[in-house]
Tab-separated table of N, CA, C and O in Angstrom:
chain	number	residue	atom	x	y	z
Q	33	UNK	N	-155.399	195.358	-6.905
Q	33	UNK	CA	-154.924	195.126	-5.693
Q	33	UNK	C	-154.883	193.623	-5.679
Q	33	UNK	O	-156.149	193.019	-5.891
Q	34	UNK	N	-153.846	192.968	-5.019
Q	34	UNK	CA	-153.956	191.437	-5.045
Q	34	UNK	C	-154.639	191.166	-3.870
Q	34	UNK	O	-154.859	191.851	-2.828
Q	35	UNK	N	-155.449	190.142	-3.899
Q	35	UNK	CA	-156.211	189.557	-2.826
Q	35	UNK	C	-155.526	188.950	-1.468
Q	35	UNK	O	-154.659	188.246	-1.557
Q	36	UNK	N	-156.055	189.607	-0.475
Q	36	UNK	CA	-155.414	189.017	0.749
Q	36	UNK	C	-156.016	187.861	1.158
Q	36	UNK	O	-157.356	187.779	1.064
Q	37	UNK	N	-155.320	186.973	1.295
Q	37	UNK	CA	-156.064	185.735	1.710
Q	37	UNK	C	-156.423	185.407	3.320
Q	37	UNK	O	-157.239	184.653	3.633
Q	38	UNK	N	-155.759	186.588	4.136
Q	38	UNK	CA	-156.404	186.613	5.364
Q	38	UNK	C	-157.597	187.456	5.736
Q	38	UNK	O	-158.401	186.822	6.300
Q	39	UNK	N	-157.970	188.521	4.832
Q	39	UNK	CA	-159.017	189.369	5.267
Q	39	UNK	C	-160.292	188.709	4.498
Q	39	UNK	O	-161.412	188.504	5.462
Q	40	UNK	N	-160.298	188.383	3.235
Q	40	UNK	CA	-161.644	187.705	2.520
Q	40	UNK	C	-162.622	188.597	2.797
Q	40	UNK	O	-163.814	188.325	3.406
Q	41	UNK	N	-162.548	189.765	2.748
Q	41	UNK	CA	-163.593	190.780	2.448
Q	41	UNK	C	-163.905	191.680	1.524
Q	41	UNK	O	-163.171	191.679	0.775
Q	42	UNK	N	-164.883	192.465	1.690
Q	42	UNK	CA	-165.498	193.167	0.391
Q	42	UNK	C	-164.186	194.317	0.037
Q	42	UNK	O	-163.539	194.383	1.170
Q	43	UNK	N	-164.544	194.565	-1.086
Q	43	UNK	CA	-163.062	195.291	-1.547
Q	43	UNK	C	-163.096	196.682	-0.774
Q	43	UNK	O	-161.884	197.067	-0.708
Q	44	UNK	N	-163.813	197.547	-0.697
Q	44	UNK	CA	-163.840	198.891	0.291
Q	44	UNK	C	-162.885	198.617	1.373
Q	44	UNK	O	-162.329	199.409	1.644
Q	45	UNK	N	-163.423	197.612	2.288
Q	45	UNK	CA	-162.554	197.518	3.293
Q	45	UNK	C	-161.210	196.652	3.370
Q	45	UNK	O	-159.821	196.873	4.187
Q	46	UNK	N	-160.791	195.862	2.111
Q	46	UNK	CA	-159.641	195.308	1.999
Q	46	UNK	C	-158.522	195.986	2.005
Q	46	UNK	O	-157.529	195.864	2.705
Q	47	UNK	N	-158.615	197.323	1.434
Q	47	UNK	CA	-157.218	197.777	1.617
Q	47	UNK	C	-157.043	198.783	2.695
Q	47	UNK	O	-155.773	198.701	3.241
Q	48	UNK	N	-157.614	198.545	3.533
Q	48	UNK	CA	-157.920	199.037	5.081
Q	48	UNK	C	-157.332	197.840	5.894
Q	48	UNK	O	-156.414	197.948	7.099
Q	49	UNK	N	-157.842	196.573	5.951
Q	49	UNK	CA	-157.783	195.335	6.858
Q	49	UNK	C	-156.279	194.648	5.913
Q	49	UNK	O	-155.765	194.295	7.161
Q	50	UNK	N	-156.017	194.835	5.032
Q	50	UNK	CA	-154.601	193.905	4.353
Q	50	UNK	C	-153.542	194.593	5.414
Q	50	UNK	O	-152.627	193.667	5.505
Q	51	UNK	N	-153.306	195.860	5.950
Q	51	UNK	CA	-152.244	196.304	6.361
Q	51	UNK	C	-152.411	195.512	8.024
Q	51	UNK	O	-151.246	195.361	8.395
Q	52	UNK	N	-153.555	195.673	8.356
Q	52	UNK	CA	-153.656	195.114	9.618
Q	52	UNK	C	-153.121	193.389	9.623
Q	52	UNK	O	-152.490	192.746	10.916
Q	53	UNK	N	-153.788	192.778	8.403
Q	53	UNK	CA	-153.642	191.402	8.628
Q	53	UNK	C	-151.783	191.122	8.300
Q	53	UNK	O	-151.245	189.938	8.755
Q	54	UNK	N	-151.331	191.923	7.820
Q	54	UNK	CA	-149.427	192.034	7.269
Q	54	UNK	C	-148.933	191.975	8.614
Q	54	UNK	O	-148.183	191.358	9.111
Q	55	UNK	N	-149.407	193.047	9.597
Q	55	UNK	CA	-148.917	193.277	10.583
Q	55	UNK	C	-149.314	192.218	11.796
Q	55	UNK	O	-148.130	191.944	12.528
Q	56	UNK	N	-150.272	191.553	11.862
Q	56	UNK	CA	-150.350	190.416	12.403
Q	56	UNK	C	-149.857	189.227	12.038
Q	56	UNK	O	-149.105	188.428	13.063
Q	57	UNK	N	-149.603	188.796	10.905
Q	57	UNK	CA	-148.669	187.854	10.380
Q	57	UNK	C	-147.283	188.441	10.869
Q	57	UNK	O	-146.425	187.174	11.192
Q	58	UNK	N	-146.261	189.739	11.018
Q	58	UNK	CA	-145.451	189.626	11.207
Q	58	UNK	C	-145.056	189.138	12.979
Q	58	UNK	O	-144.242	189.115	13.259
Q	59	UNK	N	-146.105	189.606	13.566
Q	59	UNK	CA	-145.899	189.675	14.791
Q	59	UNK	C	-146.668	188.317	15.372
Q	59	UNK	O	-146.562	187.976	16.806
Q	60	UNK	N	-147.160	187.393	14.505
Q	60	UNK	CA	-147.619	186.304	14.975
Q	60	UNK	C	-146.718	185.561	15.833
Q	60	UNK	O	-145.744	185.336	15.308
Q	61	UNK	N	-146.981	185.043	17.129
Q	61	UNK	CA	-146.582	184.003	18.079
Q	61	UNK	C	-146.471	184.632	19.203
Q	61	UNK	O	-146.403	185.743	19.639
Q	62	UNK	N	-146.392	183.577	20.383
Q	62	UNK	CA	-146.827	183.981	21.646
Q	62	UNK	C	-146.151	185.056	22.585
Q	62	UNK	O	-146.238	185.716	22.871
Q	63	UNK	N	-144.551	184.813	21.803
Q	63	UNK	CA	-143.660	185.375	22.663
Q	63	UNK	C	-143.094	187.199	21.713
Q	63	UNK	O	-142.075	187.736	22.323
Q	64	UNK	N	-143.379	187.041	20.537
Q	64	UNK	CA	-142.702	188.248	19.737
Q	64	UNK	C	-142.897	189.532	19.921
Q	64	UNK	O	-141.922	190.513	20.300
Q	65	UNK	N	-144.137	189.978	20.749
Q	65	UNK	CA	-144.180	191.183	21.080
Q	65	UNK	C	-143.478	191.331	22.557
Q	65	UNK	O	-142.690	192.479	22.587
Q	66	UNK	N	-143.063	190.351	23.276
Q	66	UNK	CA	-142.487	190.599	24.427
Q	66	UNK	C	-141.086	190.656	24.230
Q	66	UNK	O	-140.448	191.848	24.646
Q	67	UNK	N	-140.677	189.722	23.102
Q	67	UNK	CA	-139.164	190.024	22.927
Q	67	UNK	C	-138.943	191.473	21.928
Q	67	UNK	O	-137.974	192.184	22.683
Q	68	UNK	N	-139.797	192.143	21.385
Q	68	UNK	CA	-139.639	193.065	20.825
Q	68	UNK	C	-139.450	194.422	22.030
Q	68	UNK	O	-138.568	194.896	22.394
Q	69	UNK	N	-140.948	194.303	22.769
Q	69	UNK	CA	-140.457	195.096	24.263
Q	69	UNK	C	-139.181	195.068	25.068
Q	69	UNK	O	-138.704	195.871	25.225
Q	70	UNK	N	-138.349	193.531	25.197
Q	70	UNK	CA	-137.532	193.810	26.272
Q	70	UNK	C	-136.202	194.174	25.413
Q	70	UNK	O	-135.120	194.865	25.878
Q	71	UNK	N	-136.247	194.441	24.153
Q	71	UNK	CA	-135.214	194.921	23.148
Q	71	UNK	C	-135.307	196.312	23.041
Q	71	UNK	O	-134.418	196.891	22.366
Q	72	UNK	N	-136.474	196.899	23.449
Q	72	UNK	CA	-136.412	198.627	23.268
Q	72	UNK	C	-135.511	199.323	23.909
Q	72	UNK	O	-135.078	200.399	23.570
Q	73	UNK	N	-134.918	198.703	25.094
Q	73	UNK	CA	-133.562	199.766	25.721
Q	73	UNK	C	-132.428	199.261	25.045
Q	73	UNK	O	-131.591	199.820	25.677
Q	74	UNK	N	-132.036	198.353	24.187
Q	74	UNK	CA	-130.647	197.916	23.690
Q	74	UNK	C	-130.599	196.410	23.093
Q	74	UNK	O	-131.773	195.512	23.829
Q	75	UNK	N	-129.706	196.140	23.101
Q	75	UNK	CA	-129.323	194.695	22.528
Q	75	UNK	C	-129.205	193.758	23.805
Q	75	UNK	O	-128.948	194.327	24.856
Q	76	UNK	N	-129.653	192.409	23.663
Q	76	UNK	CA	-129.910	191.587	24.535
Q	76	UNK	C	-129.110	190.334	24.014
Q	76	UNK	O	-129.309	190.070	22.896
Q	77	UNK	N	-128.757	189.625	24.761
Q	77	UNK	CA	-128.253	188.232	24.672
Q	77	UNK	C	-129.083	187.361	24.885
Q	77	UNK	O	-129.929	187.522	25.407
Q	78	UNK	N	-129.168	186.153	23.699
Q	78	UNK	CA	-130.222	184.971	23.765
Q	78	UNK	C	-130.370	184.498	25.699
Q	78	UNK	O	-131.636	184.620	25.611
Q	79	UNK	N	-129.528	184.273	26.292
Q	79	UNK	CA	-129.546	183.878	27.793
Q	79	UNK	C	-130.521	184.805	28.555
Q	79	UNK	O	-131.356	184.543	29.299
Q	80	UNK	N	-130.388	186.231	28.186
Q	80	UNK	CA	-130.956	187.177	28.841
Q	80	UNK	C	-132.679	187.450	28.489
Q	80	UNK	O	-133.228	187.229	29.470
Q	81	UNK	N	-132.647	186.960	27.070
Q	81	UNK	CA	-134.022	187.150	26.961
Q	81	UNK	C	-134.868	185.600	27.331
Q	81	UNK	O	-136.116	186.004	28.167
Q	82	UNK	N	-133.981	184.548	27.209
Q	82	UNK	CA	-134.713	183.357	27.883
Q	82	UNK	C	-135.093	183.315	29.416
Q	82	UNK	O	-136.291	183.228	29.705
Q	83	UNK	N	-134.228	184.314	30.161
Q	83	UNK	CA	-134.726	184.413	31.472
Q	83	UNK	C	-135.884	185.383	32.076
Q	83	UNK	O	-136.241	185.161	32.765
Q	84	UNK	N	-135.640	186.132	30.896
Q	84	UNK	CA	-136.853	187.150	31.027
Q	84	UNK	C	-138.500	186.497	30.619
Q	84	UNK	O	-139.376	187.221	31.014
Q	85	UNK	N	-138.239	185.565	29.844
Q	85	UNK	CA	-139.525	184.647	29.637
Q	85	UNK	C	-139.587	183.170	29.850
Q	85	UNK	O	-139.248	182.453	29.404
Q	86	UNK	N	-139.394	183.183	31.323
Q	86	UNK	CA	-139.102	181.516	31.906
Q	86	UNK	C	-140.220	180.572	31.256
Q	86	UNK	O	-139.494	179.318	31.130
Q	87	UNK	N	-141.143	180.762	30.769
Q	87	UNK	CA	-142.241	179.881	30.103
Q	87	UNK	C	-141.929	179.467	28.739
Q	87	UNK	O	-142.473	178.246	28.339
Q	88	UNK	N	-140.880	179.963	28.121
Q	88	UNK	CA	-140.500	179.595	26.824
Q	88	UNK	C	-139.475	178.653	26.504
Q	88	UNK	O	-138.497	178.785	27.440
Q	89	UNK	N	-139.835	177.907	25.574
Q	89	UNK	CA	-138.462	176.885	25.678
Q	89	UNK	C	-137.319	177.286	24.869
Q	89	UNK	O	-137.640	178.755	23.719
Q	90	UNK	N	-136.573	176.903	24.774
Q	90	UNK	CA	-135.227	177.498	23.756
Q	90	UNK	C	-135.605	177.326	22.452
Q	90	UNK	O	-135.178	178.220	21.613
Q	91	UNK	N	-136.059	176.249	22.170
Q	91	UNK	CA	-136.346	175.888	20.693
Q	91	UNK	C	-137.491	176.812	20.087
Q	91	UNK	O	-137.117	177.398	19.259
Q	92	UNK	N	-138.567	177.335	20.941
Q	92	UNK	CA	-139.238	178.262	20.408
Q	92	UNK	C	-138.885	179.318	20.388
Q	92	UNK	O	-139.074	180.332	19.606
Q	93	UNK	N	-137.958	179.737	21.670
Q	93	UNK	CA	-137.433	181.390	21.819
Q	93	UNK	C	-136.494	181.497	20.225
Q	93	UNK	O	-136.605	182.461	19.650
Q	94	UNK	N	-135.765	180.341	19.926
Q	94	UNK	CA	-134.714	180.743	18.704
Q	94	UNK	C	-135.536	180.665	17.608
Q	94	UNK	O	-135.521	181.709	16.675
Q	95	UNK	N	-136.947	179.984	17.443
Q	95	UNK	CA	-137.659	179.943	16.068
Q	95	UNK	C	-138.426	181.602	16.181
Q	95	UNK	O	-138.211	182.213	14.895
Q	96	UNK	N	-138.613	182.301	17.477
Q	96	UNK	CA	-139.233	183.398	17.080
Q	96	UNK	C	-138.231	184.450	16.711
Q	96	UNK	O	-138.706	185.058	16.086
Q	97	UNK	N	-137.108	184.208	17.332
Q	97	UNK	CA	-136.058	184.992	17.168
Q	97	UNK	C	-135.565	185.252	15.679
Q	97	UNK	O	-135.256	186.327	14.944
Q	98	UNK	N	-135.709	184.015	14.933
Q	98	UNK	CA	-135.050	183.649	13.764
Q	98	UNK	C	-136.248	184.430	12.597
Q	98	UNK	O	-135.902	185.172	11.571
Q	99	UNK	N	-137.701	184.234	13.206
Q	99	UNK	CA	-138.706	184.809	12.447
Q	99	UNK	C	-138.718	186.506	12.499
Q	99	UNK	O	-138.731	186.985	11.509
Q	100	UNK	N	-138.474	187.034	13.652
Q	100	UNK	CA	-138.210	188.374	13.634
Q	100	UNK	C	-137.311	188.909	12.871
Q	100	UNK	O	-136.984	190.002	12.434
Q	101	UNK	N	-135.978	188.201	12.594
Q	101	UNK	CA	-134.723	188.583	12.022
Q	101	UNK	C	-135.227	188.522	10.617
Q	101	UNK	O	-134.707	189.436	9.656
Q	102	UNK	N	-136.093	187.530	10.290
Q	102	UNK	CA	-136.326	187.129	8.519
Q	102	UNK	C	-137.097	188.489	8.198
Q	102	UNK	O	-137.007	188.737	6.949
Q	103	UNK	N	-137.841	189.277	9.210
Q	103	UNK	CA	-138.964	190.048	8.700
Q	103	UNK	C	-138.383	191.556	9.237
Q	103	UNK	O	-139.067	192.503	8.783
Q	104	UNK	N	-136.926	191.767	9.278
Q	104	UNK	CA	-136.505	192.848	9.529
Q	104	UNK	C	-136.698	193.516	10.690
Q	104	UNK	O	-136.536	194.665	11.157
Q	105	UNK	N	-137.564	192.977	11.696
Q	105	UNK	CA	-137.784	193.558	13.019
Q	105	UNK	C	-136.514	193.737	14.237
Q	105	UNK	O	-136.334	194.808	15.153
Q	106	UNK	N	-135.829	192.626	13.894
Q	106	UNK	CA	-134.339	192.658	15.122
Q	106	UNK	C	-133.294	192.015	13.919
Q	106	UNK	O	-133.221	191.843	12.942
Q	107	UNK	N	-131.901	192.254	14.720
Q	107	UNK	CA	-130.811	192.075	14.054
Q	107	UNK	C	-130.382	191.229	14.880
Q	107	UNK	O	-130.292	191.382	16.075
Q	108	UNK	N	-129.715	189.925	14.539
Q	108	UNK	CA	-128.640	188.907	15.468
Q	108	UNK	C	-127.221	189.160	14.951
Q	108	UNK	O	-126.758	189.409	13.929
Q	109	UNK	N	-126.423	189.698	15.622
Q	109	UNK	CA	-124.938	189.857	15.706
Q	109	UNK	C	-124.230	188.695	16.624
Q	109	UNK	O	-124.174	189.034	17.747
Q	110	UNK	N	-123.402	188.349	15.582
Q	110	UNK	CA	-122.670	187.397	16.224
Q	110	UNK	C	-121.004	187.943	16.279
Q	110	UNK	O	-120.445	188.299	15.357
Q	111	UNK	N	-120.319	188.004	17.756
Q	111	UNK	CA	-118.923	188.182	17.785
Q	111	UNK	C	-118.103	186.901	17.472
Q	111	UNK	O	-118.838	185.930	18.112
Q	112	UNK	N	-116.982	187.205	16.686
Q	112	UNK	CA	-115.906	186.298	16.514
Q	112	UNK	C	-115.359	185.873	18.045
Q	112	UNK	O	-114.131	186.613	17.948
Q	113	UNK	N	-115.840	185.166	18.878
Q	113	UNK	CA	-114.884	185.119	20.101
Q	113	UNK	C	-114.919	183.949	20.655
Q	113	UNK	O	-116.278	183.302	20.346
Q	114	UNK	N	-114.511	183.406	21.681
Q	114	UNK	CA	-114.562	182.115	22.205
Q	114	UNK	C	-114.596	182.458	24.180
Q	114	UNK	O	-113.946	183.081	24.438
Q	115	UNK	N	-115.696	182.204	24.542
Q	115	UNK	CA	-116.981	181.165	23.714
Q	115	UNK	C	-118.024	182.269	23.204
Q	115	UNK	O	-117.853	183.791	23.011
Q	116	UNK	N	-118.812	181.840	21.992
Q	116	UNK	CA	-119.571	182.644	21.523
Q	116	UNK	C	-120.233	183.546	21.985
Q	116	UNK	O	-120.892	183.297	22.936
Q	117	UNK	N	-120.614	184.731	21.234
Q	117	UNK	CA	-121.201	185.863	22.001
Q	117	UNK	C	-122.180	186.074	20.660
Q	117	UNK	O	-121.833	186.630	19.885
Q	118	UNK	N	-123.631	186.397	20.773
Q	118	UNK	CA	-124.634	186.734	20.075
Q	118	UNK	C	-125.671	187.395	20.781
Q	118	UNK	O	-126.039	187.361	21.949
Q	119	UNK	N	-125.709	188.549	19.982
Q	119	UNK	CA	-126.727	189.670	20.773
Q	119	UNK	C	-127.841	189.805	19.874
Q	119	UNK	O	-127.704	189.680	18.783
Q	120	UNK	N	-129.172	190.444	19.951
Q	120	UNK	CA	-129.922	190.507	19.322
Q	120	UNK	C	-130.430	192.239	19.209
Q	120	UNK	O	-130.610	192.488	20.956
Q	121	UNK	N	-130.617	192.909	18.745
Q	121	UNK	CA	-131.303	194.244	19.184
Q	121	UNK	C	-132.281	194.771	17.669
Q	121	UNK	O	-132.420	193.954	16.772
Q	122	UNK	N	-133.053	195.909	18.274
Q	122	UNK	CA	-134.179	196.216	17.152
Q	122	UNK	C	-133.489	196.800	15.998
Q	122	UNK	O	-132.484	197.534	16.416
Q	123	UNK	N	-134.120	196.805	14.716
Q	123	UNK	CA	-133.766	197.421	13.896
Q	123	UNK	C	-134.365	198.874	13.914
Q	123	UNK	O	-135.612	198.825	15.057
Q	124	UNK	N	-134.209	199.715	12.882
Q	124	UNK	CA	-135.529	200.680	12.877
Q	124	UNK	C	-136.432	200.558	12.876
Q	124	UNK	O	-137.765	201.172	13.362
Q	125	UNK	N	-137.043	199.851	12.168
Q	125	UNK	CA	-138.335	199.235	11.700
Q	125	UNK	C	-138.764	198.657	13.173
Q	125	UNK	O	-139.990	198.732	13.164
Q	126	UNK	N	-138.010	197.878	13.757
Q	126	UNK	CA	-138.325	197.289	15.143
Q	126	UNK	C	-138.662	198.519	16.260
Q	126	UNK	O	-139.673	198.386	16.951
Q	127	UNK	N	-137.595	199.111	15.921
Q	127	UNK	CA	-137.895	200.260	17.122
Q	127	UNK	C	-139.183	201.210	16.650
Q	127	UNK	O	-140.130	201.556	17.571
Q	128	UNK	N	-139.637	201.414	15.516
Q	128	UNK	CA	-141.027	201.818	15.384
Q	128	UNK	C	-142.271	201.337	15.739
Q	128	UNK	O	-143.236	201.995	15.807
Q	129	UNK	N	-141.694	199.986	15.947
Q	129	UNK	CA	-143.206	199.357	16.522
Q	129	UNK	C	-143.204	199.367	18.240
Q	129	UNK	O	-144.366	199.008	18.915
Q	130	UNK	N	-142.514	200.037	18.796
Q	130	UNK	CA	-142.104	200.175	20.170
Q	130	UNK	C	-143.596	201.116	20.321
Q	130	UNK	O	-144.467	200.712	21.542
Q	131	UNK	N	-143.838	201.898	19.674
Q	131	UNK	CA	-145.230	203.184	19.999
Q	131	UNK	C	-146.536	202.363	19.799
Q	131	UNK	O	-147.236	202.285	20.494
Q	132	UNK	N	-146.594	200.933	19.095
Q	132	UNK	CA	-147.520	200.281	18.829
Q	132	UNK	C	-147.609	199.456	20.144
Q	132	UNK	O	-148.878	199.426	20.919
Q	133	UNK	N	-146.841	198.746	20.615
Q	133	UNK	CA	-146.533	198.555	21.656
Q	133	UNK	C	-146.818	199.199	23.195
Q	133	UNK	O	-147.878	199.019	23.969
Q	134	UNK	N	-146.094	200.289	22.747
Q	134	UNK	CA	-146.859	201.300	24.200
Q	134	UNK	C	-148.387	201.430	24.308
Q	134	UNK	O	-149.263	201.519	25.114
Q	135	UNK	N	-149.002	202.034	22.982
Q	135	UNK	CA	-150.758	202.099	22.560
Q	135	UNK	C	-151.063	200.698	23.494
Q	135	UNK	O	-152.034	200.766	23.923
Q	136	UNK	N	-150.473	199.320	23.128
Q	136	UNK	CA	-151.420	198.391	23.379
Q	136	UNK	C	-151.053	198.376	24.848
Q	136	UNK	O	-152.334	197.894	25.536
Q	137	UNK	N	-150.314	198.512	25.913
Q	137	UNK	CA	-149.991	198.753	26.986
Q	137	UNK	C	-150.919	199.741	27.664
Q	137	UNK	O	-151.815	199.611	28.527
Q	138	UNK	N	-151.194	200.888	27.468
Q	138	UNK	CA	-151.797	201.836	27.842
Q	138	UNK	C	-153.552	201.323	27.417
Q	138	UNK	O	-154.415	201.743	28.141
Q	139	UNK	N	-153.614	200.787	26.229
Q	139	UNK	CA	-154.744	200.328	26.331
Q	139	UNK	C	-155.199	199.268	27.310
Q	139	UNK	O	-156.688	198.846	27.939
Q	140	UNK	N	-154.484	198.395	27.313
Q	140	UNK	CA	-154.512	197.190	28.347
Q	140	UNK	C	-155.074	197.637	29.900
Q	140	UNK	O	-155.736	197.465	30.436
Q	141	UNK	N	-154.225	198.805	30.484
Q	141	UNK	CA	-154.501	199.075	31.655
Q	141	UNK	C	-155.604	199.706	31.512
Q	141	UNK	O	-156.386	199.699	32.824
Q	142	UNK	N	-156.171	200.554	30.706
Q	142	UNK	CA	-157.663	201.149	30.412
Q	142	UNK	C	-158.587	200.340	30.768
Q	142	UNK	O	-159.627	200.240	31.602
Q	143	UNK	N	-158.552	199.075	30.106
Q	143	UNK	CA	-159.202	197.755	29.709
Q	143	UNK	C	-159.428	197.287	31.248
Q	143	UNK	O	-160.435	196.979	31.945
Q	144	UNK	N	-158.679	197.045	31.862
Q	144	UNK	CA	-158.244	196.667	33.314
Q	144	UNK	C	-159.235	197.601	34.402
Q	144	UNK	O	-160.210	196.981	35.177
Q	145	UNK	N	-158.822	198.697	34.321
Q	145	UNK	CA	-159.308	199.644	35.232
Q	145	UNK	C	-160.968	199.437	34.909
Q	145	UNK	O	-161.429	199.566	36.038
Q	146	UNK	N	-161.263	199.616	33.577
Q	146	UNK	CA	-162.446	199.658	33.654
Q	146	UNK	C	-163.603	198.614	33.651
Q	146	UNK	O	-164.796	198.694	34.245
Q	147	UNK	N	-162.843	197.035	33.227
Q	147	UNK	CA	-163.727	196.009	33.370
Q	147	UNK	C	-163.094	194.844	34.367
Q	147	UNK	O	-164.248	194.095	34.514
Q	148	UNK	N	-162.402	195.146	34.988
Q	148	UNK	CA	-161.567	194.038	35.738
Q	148	UNK	C	-161.324	194.470	37.293
Q	148	UNK	O	-161.299	193.555	38.110
Q	149	UNK	N	-161.371	195.615	37.544
Q	149	UNK	CA	-161.192	196.139	38.766
Q	149	UNK	C	-162.639	196.422	39.466
Q	149	UNK	O	-163.081	197.792	38.949
Q	150	UNK	N	-163.022	195.937	40.301
Q	150	UNK	CA	-164.738	195.935	40.587
Q	150	UNK	C	-164.762	196.139	42.127
Q	150	UNK	O	-163.898	195.367	42.618
């Protein structure tokens, strides 16, 4: 097994943690999880994604979308028309990650109810 540069843990744990490190690397970035979540119901144009995340800059959103595309989580579809039209949608790999995001949501709600509502 190739050594994981992220984990640096004992051999017995490495096989379990490397998959976690890989997942973390694929979704690393302030807005990637939210972008995936926004695309769960279908394709969206860049402008709609930007409006849905008001604090993100256009350049940073563009870089996050390019990284998600490079990892095969989303697809960018450019229509040959004037004015240009570009849509982003989840690949099957990206759709499979929705379950992870849903579980994060449920965990977050549970944490809020247990720890923050007093």
